[in-house]
PDB file of C-alpha atoms in Angstrom:
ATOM      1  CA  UNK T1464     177.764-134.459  24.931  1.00 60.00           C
ATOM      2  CA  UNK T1465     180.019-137.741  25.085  1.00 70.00           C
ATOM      3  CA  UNK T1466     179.269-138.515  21.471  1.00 91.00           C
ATOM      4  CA  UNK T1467     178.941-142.253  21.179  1.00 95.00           C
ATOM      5  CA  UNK T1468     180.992-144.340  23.657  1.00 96.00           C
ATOM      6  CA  UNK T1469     182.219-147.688  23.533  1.00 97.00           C
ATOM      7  CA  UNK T1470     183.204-150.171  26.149  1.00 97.00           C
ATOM      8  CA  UNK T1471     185.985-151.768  26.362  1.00 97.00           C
ATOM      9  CA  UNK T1472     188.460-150.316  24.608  1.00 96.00           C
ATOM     10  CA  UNK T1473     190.334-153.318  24.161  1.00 96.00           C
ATOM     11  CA  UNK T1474     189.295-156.903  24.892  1.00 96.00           C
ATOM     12  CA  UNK T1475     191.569-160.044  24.363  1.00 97.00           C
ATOM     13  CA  UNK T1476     189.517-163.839  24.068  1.00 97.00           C
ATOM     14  CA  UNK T1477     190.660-167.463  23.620  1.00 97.00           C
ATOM     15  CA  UNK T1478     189.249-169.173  20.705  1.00 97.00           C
ATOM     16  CA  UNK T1479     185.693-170.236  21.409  1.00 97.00           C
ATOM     17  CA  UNK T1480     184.842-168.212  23.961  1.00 97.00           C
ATOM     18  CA  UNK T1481     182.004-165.622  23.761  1.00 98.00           C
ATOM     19  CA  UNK T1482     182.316-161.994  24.168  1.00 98.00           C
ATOM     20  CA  UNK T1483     179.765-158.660  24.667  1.00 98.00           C
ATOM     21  CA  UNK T1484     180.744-155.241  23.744  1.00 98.00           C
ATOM     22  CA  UNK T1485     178.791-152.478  24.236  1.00 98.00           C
ATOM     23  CA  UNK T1486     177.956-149.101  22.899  1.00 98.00           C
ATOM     24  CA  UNK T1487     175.865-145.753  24.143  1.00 97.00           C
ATOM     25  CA  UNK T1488     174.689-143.741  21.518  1.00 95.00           C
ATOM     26  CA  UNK T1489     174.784-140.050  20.993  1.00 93.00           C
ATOM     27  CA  UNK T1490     172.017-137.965  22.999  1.00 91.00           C
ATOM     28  CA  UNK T1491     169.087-137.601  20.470  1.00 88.00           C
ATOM     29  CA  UNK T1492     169.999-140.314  18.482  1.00 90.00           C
ATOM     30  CA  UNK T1493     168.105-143.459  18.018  1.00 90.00           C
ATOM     31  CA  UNK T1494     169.339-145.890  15.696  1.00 91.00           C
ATOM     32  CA  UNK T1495     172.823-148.006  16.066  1.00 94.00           C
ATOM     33  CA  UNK T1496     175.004-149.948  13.597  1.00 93.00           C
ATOM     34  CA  UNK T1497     177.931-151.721  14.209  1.00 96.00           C
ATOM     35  CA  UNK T1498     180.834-152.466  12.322  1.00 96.00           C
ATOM     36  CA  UNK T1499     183.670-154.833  11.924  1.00 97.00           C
ATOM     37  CA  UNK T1500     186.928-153.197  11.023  1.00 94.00           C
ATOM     38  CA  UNK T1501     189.729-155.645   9.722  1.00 92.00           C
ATOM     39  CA  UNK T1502     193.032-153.642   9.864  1.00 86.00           C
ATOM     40  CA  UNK T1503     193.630-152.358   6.099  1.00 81.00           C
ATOM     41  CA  UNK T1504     190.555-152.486   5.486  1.00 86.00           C
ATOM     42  CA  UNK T1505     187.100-150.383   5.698  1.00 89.00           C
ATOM     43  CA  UNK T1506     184.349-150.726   8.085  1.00 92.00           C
ATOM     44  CA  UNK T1507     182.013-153.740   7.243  1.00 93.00           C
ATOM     45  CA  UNK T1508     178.446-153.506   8.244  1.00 92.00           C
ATOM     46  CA  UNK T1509     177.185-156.275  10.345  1.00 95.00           C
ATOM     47  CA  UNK T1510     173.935-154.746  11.364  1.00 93.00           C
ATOM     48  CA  UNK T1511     171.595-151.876  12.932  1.00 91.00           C
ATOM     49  CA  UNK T1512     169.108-151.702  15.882  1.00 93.00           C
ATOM     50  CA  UNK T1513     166.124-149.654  15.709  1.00 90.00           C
ATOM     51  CA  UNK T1514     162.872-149.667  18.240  1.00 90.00           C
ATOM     52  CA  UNK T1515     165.185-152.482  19.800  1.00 93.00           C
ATOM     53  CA  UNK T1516     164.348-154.607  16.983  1.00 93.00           C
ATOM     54  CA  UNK T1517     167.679-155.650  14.012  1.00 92.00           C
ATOM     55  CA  UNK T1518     166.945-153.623  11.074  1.00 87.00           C
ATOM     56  CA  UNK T1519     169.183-154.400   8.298  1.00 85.00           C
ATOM     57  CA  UNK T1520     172.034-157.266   8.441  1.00 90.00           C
ATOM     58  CA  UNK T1521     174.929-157.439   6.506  1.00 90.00           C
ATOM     59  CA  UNK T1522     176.672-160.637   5.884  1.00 90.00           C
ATOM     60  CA  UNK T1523     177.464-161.803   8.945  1.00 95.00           C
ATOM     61  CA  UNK T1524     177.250-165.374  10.586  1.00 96.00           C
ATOM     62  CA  UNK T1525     174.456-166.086  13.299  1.00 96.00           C
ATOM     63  CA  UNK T1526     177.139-166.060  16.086  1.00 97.00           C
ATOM     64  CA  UNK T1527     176.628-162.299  15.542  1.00 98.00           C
ATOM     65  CA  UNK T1528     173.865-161.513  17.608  1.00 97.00           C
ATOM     66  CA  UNK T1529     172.959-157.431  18.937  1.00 97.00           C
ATOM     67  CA  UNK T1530     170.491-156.224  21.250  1.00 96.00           C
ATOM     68  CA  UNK T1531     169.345-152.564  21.851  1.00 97.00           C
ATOM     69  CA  UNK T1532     167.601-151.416  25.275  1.00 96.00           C
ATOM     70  CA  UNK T1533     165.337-148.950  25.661  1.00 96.00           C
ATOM     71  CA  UNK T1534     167.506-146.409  26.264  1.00 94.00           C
ATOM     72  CA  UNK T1535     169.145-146.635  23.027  1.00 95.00           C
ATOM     73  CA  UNK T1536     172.559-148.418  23.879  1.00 97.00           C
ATOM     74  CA  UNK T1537     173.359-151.297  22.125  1.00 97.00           C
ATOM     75  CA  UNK T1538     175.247-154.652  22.645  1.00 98.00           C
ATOM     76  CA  UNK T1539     176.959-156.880  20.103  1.00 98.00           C
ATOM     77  CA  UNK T1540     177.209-160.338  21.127  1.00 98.00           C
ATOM     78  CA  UNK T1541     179.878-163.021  19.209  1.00 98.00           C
ATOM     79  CA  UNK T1542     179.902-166.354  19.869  1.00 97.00           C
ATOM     80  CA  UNK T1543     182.338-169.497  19.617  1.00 97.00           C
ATOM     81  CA  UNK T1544     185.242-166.898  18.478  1.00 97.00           C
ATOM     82  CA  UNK T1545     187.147-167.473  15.795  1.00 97.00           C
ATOM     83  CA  UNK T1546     190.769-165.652  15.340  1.00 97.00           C
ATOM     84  CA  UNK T1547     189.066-164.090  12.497  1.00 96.00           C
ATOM     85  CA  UNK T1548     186.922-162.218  14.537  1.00 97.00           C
ATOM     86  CA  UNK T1549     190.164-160.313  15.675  1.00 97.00           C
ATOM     87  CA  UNK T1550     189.305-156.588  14.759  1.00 97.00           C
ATOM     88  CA  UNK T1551     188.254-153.085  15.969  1.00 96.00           C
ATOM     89  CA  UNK T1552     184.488-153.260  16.232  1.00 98.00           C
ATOM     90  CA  UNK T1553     182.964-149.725  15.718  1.00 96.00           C
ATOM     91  CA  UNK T1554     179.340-148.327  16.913  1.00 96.00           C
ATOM     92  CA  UNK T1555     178.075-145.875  14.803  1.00 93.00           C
ATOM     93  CA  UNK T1556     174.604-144.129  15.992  1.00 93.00           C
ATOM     94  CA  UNK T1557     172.415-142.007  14.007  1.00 87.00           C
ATOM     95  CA  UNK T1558     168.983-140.416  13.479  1.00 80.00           C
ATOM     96  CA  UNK T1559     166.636-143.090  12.055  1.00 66.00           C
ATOM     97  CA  UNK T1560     167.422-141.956   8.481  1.00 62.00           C
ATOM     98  CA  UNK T1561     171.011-141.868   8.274  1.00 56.00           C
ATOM     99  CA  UNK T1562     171.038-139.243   5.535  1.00 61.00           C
ATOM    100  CA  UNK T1563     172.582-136.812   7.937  1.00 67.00           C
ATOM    101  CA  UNK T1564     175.604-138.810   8.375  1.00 76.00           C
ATOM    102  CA  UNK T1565     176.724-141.287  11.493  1.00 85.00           C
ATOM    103  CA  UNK T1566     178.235-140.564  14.658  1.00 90.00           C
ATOM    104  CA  UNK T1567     181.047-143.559  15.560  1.00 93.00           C
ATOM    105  CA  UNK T1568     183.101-144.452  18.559  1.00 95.00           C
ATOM    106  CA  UNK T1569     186.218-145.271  18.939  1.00 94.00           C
ATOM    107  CA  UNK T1570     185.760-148.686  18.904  1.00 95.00           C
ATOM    108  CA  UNK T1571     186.739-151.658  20.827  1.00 97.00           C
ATOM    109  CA  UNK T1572     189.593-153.739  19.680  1.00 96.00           C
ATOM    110  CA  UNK T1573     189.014-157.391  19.805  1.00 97.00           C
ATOM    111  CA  UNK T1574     191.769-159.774  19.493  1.00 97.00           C
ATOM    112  CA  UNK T1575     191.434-163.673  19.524  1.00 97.00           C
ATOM    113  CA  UNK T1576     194.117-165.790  20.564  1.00 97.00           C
TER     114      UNK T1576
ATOM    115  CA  UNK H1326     175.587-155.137  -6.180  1.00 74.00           C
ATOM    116  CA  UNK H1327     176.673-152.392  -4.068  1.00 83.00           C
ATOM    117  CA  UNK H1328     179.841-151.225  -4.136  1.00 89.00           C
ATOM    118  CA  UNK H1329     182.277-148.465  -2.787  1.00 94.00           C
ATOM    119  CA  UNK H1330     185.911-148.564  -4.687  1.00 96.00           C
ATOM    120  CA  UNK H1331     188.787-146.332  -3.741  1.00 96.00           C
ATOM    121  CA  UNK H1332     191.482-147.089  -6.102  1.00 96.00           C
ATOM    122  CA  UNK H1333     194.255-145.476  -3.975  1.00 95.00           C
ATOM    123  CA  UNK H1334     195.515-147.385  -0.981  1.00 94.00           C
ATOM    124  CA  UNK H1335     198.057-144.320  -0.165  1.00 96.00           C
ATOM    125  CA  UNK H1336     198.235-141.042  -1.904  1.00 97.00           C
ATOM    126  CA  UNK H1337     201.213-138.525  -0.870  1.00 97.00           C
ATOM    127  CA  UNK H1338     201.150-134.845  -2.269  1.00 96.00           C
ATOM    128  CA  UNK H1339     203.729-131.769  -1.330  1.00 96.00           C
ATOM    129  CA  UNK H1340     202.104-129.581   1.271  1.00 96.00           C
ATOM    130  CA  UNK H1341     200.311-126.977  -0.792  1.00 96.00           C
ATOM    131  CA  UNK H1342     199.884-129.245  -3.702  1.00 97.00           C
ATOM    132  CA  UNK H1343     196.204-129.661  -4.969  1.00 97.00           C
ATOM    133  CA  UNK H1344     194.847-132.839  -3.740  1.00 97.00           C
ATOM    134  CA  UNK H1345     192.462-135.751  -5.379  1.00 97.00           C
ATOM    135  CA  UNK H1346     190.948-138.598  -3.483  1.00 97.00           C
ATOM    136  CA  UNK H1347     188.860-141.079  -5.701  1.00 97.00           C
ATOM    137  CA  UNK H1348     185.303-142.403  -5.047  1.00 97.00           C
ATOM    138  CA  UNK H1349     183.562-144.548  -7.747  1.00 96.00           C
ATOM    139  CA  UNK H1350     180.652-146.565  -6.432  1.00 94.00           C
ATOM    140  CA  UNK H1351     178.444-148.725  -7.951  1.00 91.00           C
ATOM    141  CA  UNK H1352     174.316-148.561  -7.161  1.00 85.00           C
ATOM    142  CA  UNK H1353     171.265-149.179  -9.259  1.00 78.00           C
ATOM    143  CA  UNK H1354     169.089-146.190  -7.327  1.00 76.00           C
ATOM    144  CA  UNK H1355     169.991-142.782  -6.071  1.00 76.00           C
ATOM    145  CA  UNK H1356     172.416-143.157  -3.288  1.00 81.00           C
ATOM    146  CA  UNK H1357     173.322-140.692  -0.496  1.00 86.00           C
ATOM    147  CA  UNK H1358     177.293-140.363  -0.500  1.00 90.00           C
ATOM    148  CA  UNK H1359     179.950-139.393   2.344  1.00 91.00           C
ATOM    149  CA  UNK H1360     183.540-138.785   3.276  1.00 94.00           C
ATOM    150  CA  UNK H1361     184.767-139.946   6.661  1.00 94.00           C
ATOM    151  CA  UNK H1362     188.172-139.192   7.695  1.00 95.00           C
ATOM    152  CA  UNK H1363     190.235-140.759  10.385  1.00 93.00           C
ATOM    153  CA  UNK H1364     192.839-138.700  11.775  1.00 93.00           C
ATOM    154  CA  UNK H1365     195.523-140.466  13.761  1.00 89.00           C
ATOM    155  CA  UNK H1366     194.538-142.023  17.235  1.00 85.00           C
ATOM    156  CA  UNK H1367     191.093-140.525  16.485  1.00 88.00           C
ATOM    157  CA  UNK H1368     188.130-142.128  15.611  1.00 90.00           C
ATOM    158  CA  UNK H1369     186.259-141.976  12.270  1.00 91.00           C
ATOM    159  CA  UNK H1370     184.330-138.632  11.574  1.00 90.00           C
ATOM    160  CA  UNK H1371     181.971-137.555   9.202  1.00 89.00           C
ATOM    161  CA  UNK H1372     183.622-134.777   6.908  1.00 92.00           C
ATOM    162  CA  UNK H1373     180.776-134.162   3.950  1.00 89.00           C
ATOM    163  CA  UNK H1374     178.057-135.226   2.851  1.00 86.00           C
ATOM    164  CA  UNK H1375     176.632-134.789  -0.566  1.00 82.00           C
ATOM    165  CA  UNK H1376     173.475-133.690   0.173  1.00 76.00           C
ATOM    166  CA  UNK H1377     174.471-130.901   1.664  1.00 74.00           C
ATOM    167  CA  UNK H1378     176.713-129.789  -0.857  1.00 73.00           C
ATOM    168  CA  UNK H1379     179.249-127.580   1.863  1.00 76.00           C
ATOM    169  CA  UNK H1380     182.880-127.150   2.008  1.00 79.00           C
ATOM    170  CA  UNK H1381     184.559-128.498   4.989  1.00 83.00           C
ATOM    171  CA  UNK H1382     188.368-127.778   6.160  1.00 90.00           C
ATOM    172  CA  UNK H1383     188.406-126.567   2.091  1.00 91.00           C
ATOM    173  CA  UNK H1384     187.403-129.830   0.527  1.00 94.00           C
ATOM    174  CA  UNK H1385     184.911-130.625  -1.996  1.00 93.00           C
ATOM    175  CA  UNK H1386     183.117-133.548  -3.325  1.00 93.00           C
ATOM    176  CA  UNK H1387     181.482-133.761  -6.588  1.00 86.00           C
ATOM    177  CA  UNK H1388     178.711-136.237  -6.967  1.00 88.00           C
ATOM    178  CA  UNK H1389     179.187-137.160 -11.182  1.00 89.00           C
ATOM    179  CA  UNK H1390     176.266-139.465 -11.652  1.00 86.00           C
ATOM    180  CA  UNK H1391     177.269-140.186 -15.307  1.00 89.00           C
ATOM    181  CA  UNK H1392     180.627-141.838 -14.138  1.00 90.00           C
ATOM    182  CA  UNK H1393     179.453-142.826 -10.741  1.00 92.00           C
ATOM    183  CA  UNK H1394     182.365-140.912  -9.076  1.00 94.00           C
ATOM    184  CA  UNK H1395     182.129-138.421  -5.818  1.00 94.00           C
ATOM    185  CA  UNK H1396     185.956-137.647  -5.726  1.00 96.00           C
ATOM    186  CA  UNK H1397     186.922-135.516  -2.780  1.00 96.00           C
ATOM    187  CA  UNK H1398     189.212-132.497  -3.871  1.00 95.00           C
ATOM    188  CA  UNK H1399     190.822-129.629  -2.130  1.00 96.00           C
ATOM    189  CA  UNK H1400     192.815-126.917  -3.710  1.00 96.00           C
ATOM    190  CA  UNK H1401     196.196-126.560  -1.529  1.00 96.00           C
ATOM    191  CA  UNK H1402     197.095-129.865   0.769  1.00 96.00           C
ATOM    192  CA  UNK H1403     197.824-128.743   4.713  1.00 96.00           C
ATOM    193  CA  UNK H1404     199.538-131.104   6.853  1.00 95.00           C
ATOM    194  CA  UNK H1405     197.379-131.911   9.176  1.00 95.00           C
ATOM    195  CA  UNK H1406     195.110-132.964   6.398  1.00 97.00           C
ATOM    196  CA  UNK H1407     197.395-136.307   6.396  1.00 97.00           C
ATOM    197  CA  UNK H1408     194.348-139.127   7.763  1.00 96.00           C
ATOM    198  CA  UNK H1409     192.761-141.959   6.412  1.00 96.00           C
ATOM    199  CA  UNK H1410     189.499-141.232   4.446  1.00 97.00           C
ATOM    200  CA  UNK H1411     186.948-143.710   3.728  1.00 96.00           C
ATOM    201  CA  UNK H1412     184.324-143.038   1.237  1.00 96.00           C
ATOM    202  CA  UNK H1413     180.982-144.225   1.818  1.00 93.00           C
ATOM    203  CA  UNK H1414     177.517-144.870   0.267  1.00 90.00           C
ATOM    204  CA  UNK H1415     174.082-144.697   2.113  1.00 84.00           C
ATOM    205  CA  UNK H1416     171.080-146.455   0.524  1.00 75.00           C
ATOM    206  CA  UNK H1417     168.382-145.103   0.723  1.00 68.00           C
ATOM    207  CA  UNK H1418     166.519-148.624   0.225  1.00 69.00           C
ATOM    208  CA  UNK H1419     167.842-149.668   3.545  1.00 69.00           C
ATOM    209  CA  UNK H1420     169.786-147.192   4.785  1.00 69.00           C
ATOM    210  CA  UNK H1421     172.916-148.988   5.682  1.00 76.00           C
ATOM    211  CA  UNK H1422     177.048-147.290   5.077  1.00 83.00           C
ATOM    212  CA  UNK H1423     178.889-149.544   2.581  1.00 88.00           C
ATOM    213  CA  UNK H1424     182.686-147.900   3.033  1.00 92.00           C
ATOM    214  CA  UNK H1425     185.282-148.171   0.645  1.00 94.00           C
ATOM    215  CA  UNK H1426     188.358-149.135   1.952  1.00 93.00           C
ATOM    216  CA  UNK H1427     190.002-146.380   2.526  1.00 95.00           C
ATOM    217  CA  UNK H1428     193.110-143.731   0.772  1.00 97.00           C
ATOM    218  CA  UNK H1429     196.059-143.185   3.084  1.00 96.00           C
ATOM    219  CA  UNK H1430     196.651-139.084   2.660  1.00 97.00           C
ATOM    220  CA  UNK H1431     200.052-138.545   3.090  1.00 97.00           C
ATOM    221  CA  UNK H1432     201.375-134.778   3.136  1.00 96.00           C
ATOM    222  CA  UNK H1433     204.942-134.054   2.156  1.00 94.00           C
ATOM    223  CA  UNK H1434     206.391-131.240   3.796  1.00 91.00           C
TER     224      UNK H1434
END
């Protein structure tokens, strides 16, 4: 079992452009969150796919937008970058109730320039 | 509000020195609460969870309700326990991680 996998591993974007990264969950899992990681700091929740529909949100502008297929992988969409956005963007999958803890990737690192 | 703290940015402790990692978290319900650990060039991975009250690589976590704390302890530091560990609270309202930011272990040989 891959675990959850994350593509790409590193991504560089121009201010204002738009950018996809994407994320296959663990086999037998169902449900996928993604985070925003801002170095020093702890993984911020920006919000999880279930049934292909957003679950929860955390507070996070519109530009960030997700999707989830029905094979469970997952895509995070930002738009109109801002060099804020610059950080390591984690997937995390789970079972629907995340009580038994979350699988992550390894995350793709996204720098704006 | 909902809130992980981790009032350490960077602990370092001798190698076989007993070793304390605070969690206090704030939550009007009955949260679920974690450890993840981050090992260099690795990515993050669950370590315990409270429910299941187990011992992992020899640490602990206590879950205090009355001060709202779930440090993570072990007994005699290794050196390859030296990672970053992010604490971490699971509602069970909506089911979504809030992390702390994170202690730096360091190990001291």
């Amino acid at each position: 079992d891959a675990g959850v996998t994350q593509s790409p591993t590193h991504l560089i974007k121009t201010r204002g452009q738009q950018v996809t990264l994407r994320c296959s969950p663990k086999s037998g899992h169902d449900t996928v969150s993604w985070y925003q990681q801002a170095l020093g700091q702890g993984p911020q929740f920006i919000f999880q796919y279930y049934e292909e529909e957003e679950r929860q949100r955390g507070n996070f502008p519109d530009r960030f937008s997700g999707h989830q297929f029905p094979n469970y992988s997952s895509e995070l969409n930002v738009n109109a970058l801002l060099l804020g956005d610059s950080a390591l963007y984690l997937c995390a999958s789970s079972q629907p109730v995340g009580l038994y803890g979350y699988t992550f990737g390894s995350g793709t690192r996204l720098t704006v320039v | 509000a909902q809130r992980v703290t981790q009032p350490e940015k960077l602990l370092s402790v001798f190698k076989g020195a007993p070793v304390e990692l605070k969690c206090n978290y704030s939550y009007s319900g009955s949260p679920e609460l974690f450890w993840y650990v981050q090992y260099s060039r690795q990515r993050l991975q669950l370590l315990l969870r409270h429910i299941s009250r187990e011992s992992i690589k020899g640490f602990t976590a206590d879950l205090n309700k009355g001060e709202t704390s779930f440090h993570l302890k072990k007994p005699f530091a290794q050196e390859e326990d030296s990672a970053m560990y992010y604490c971490a609270l699971v509602s069970n309202r909506d089911d979504k991680i809030i992390f702390g930011k994170g202690t730096r272990l360091h190990i001291l040989p």
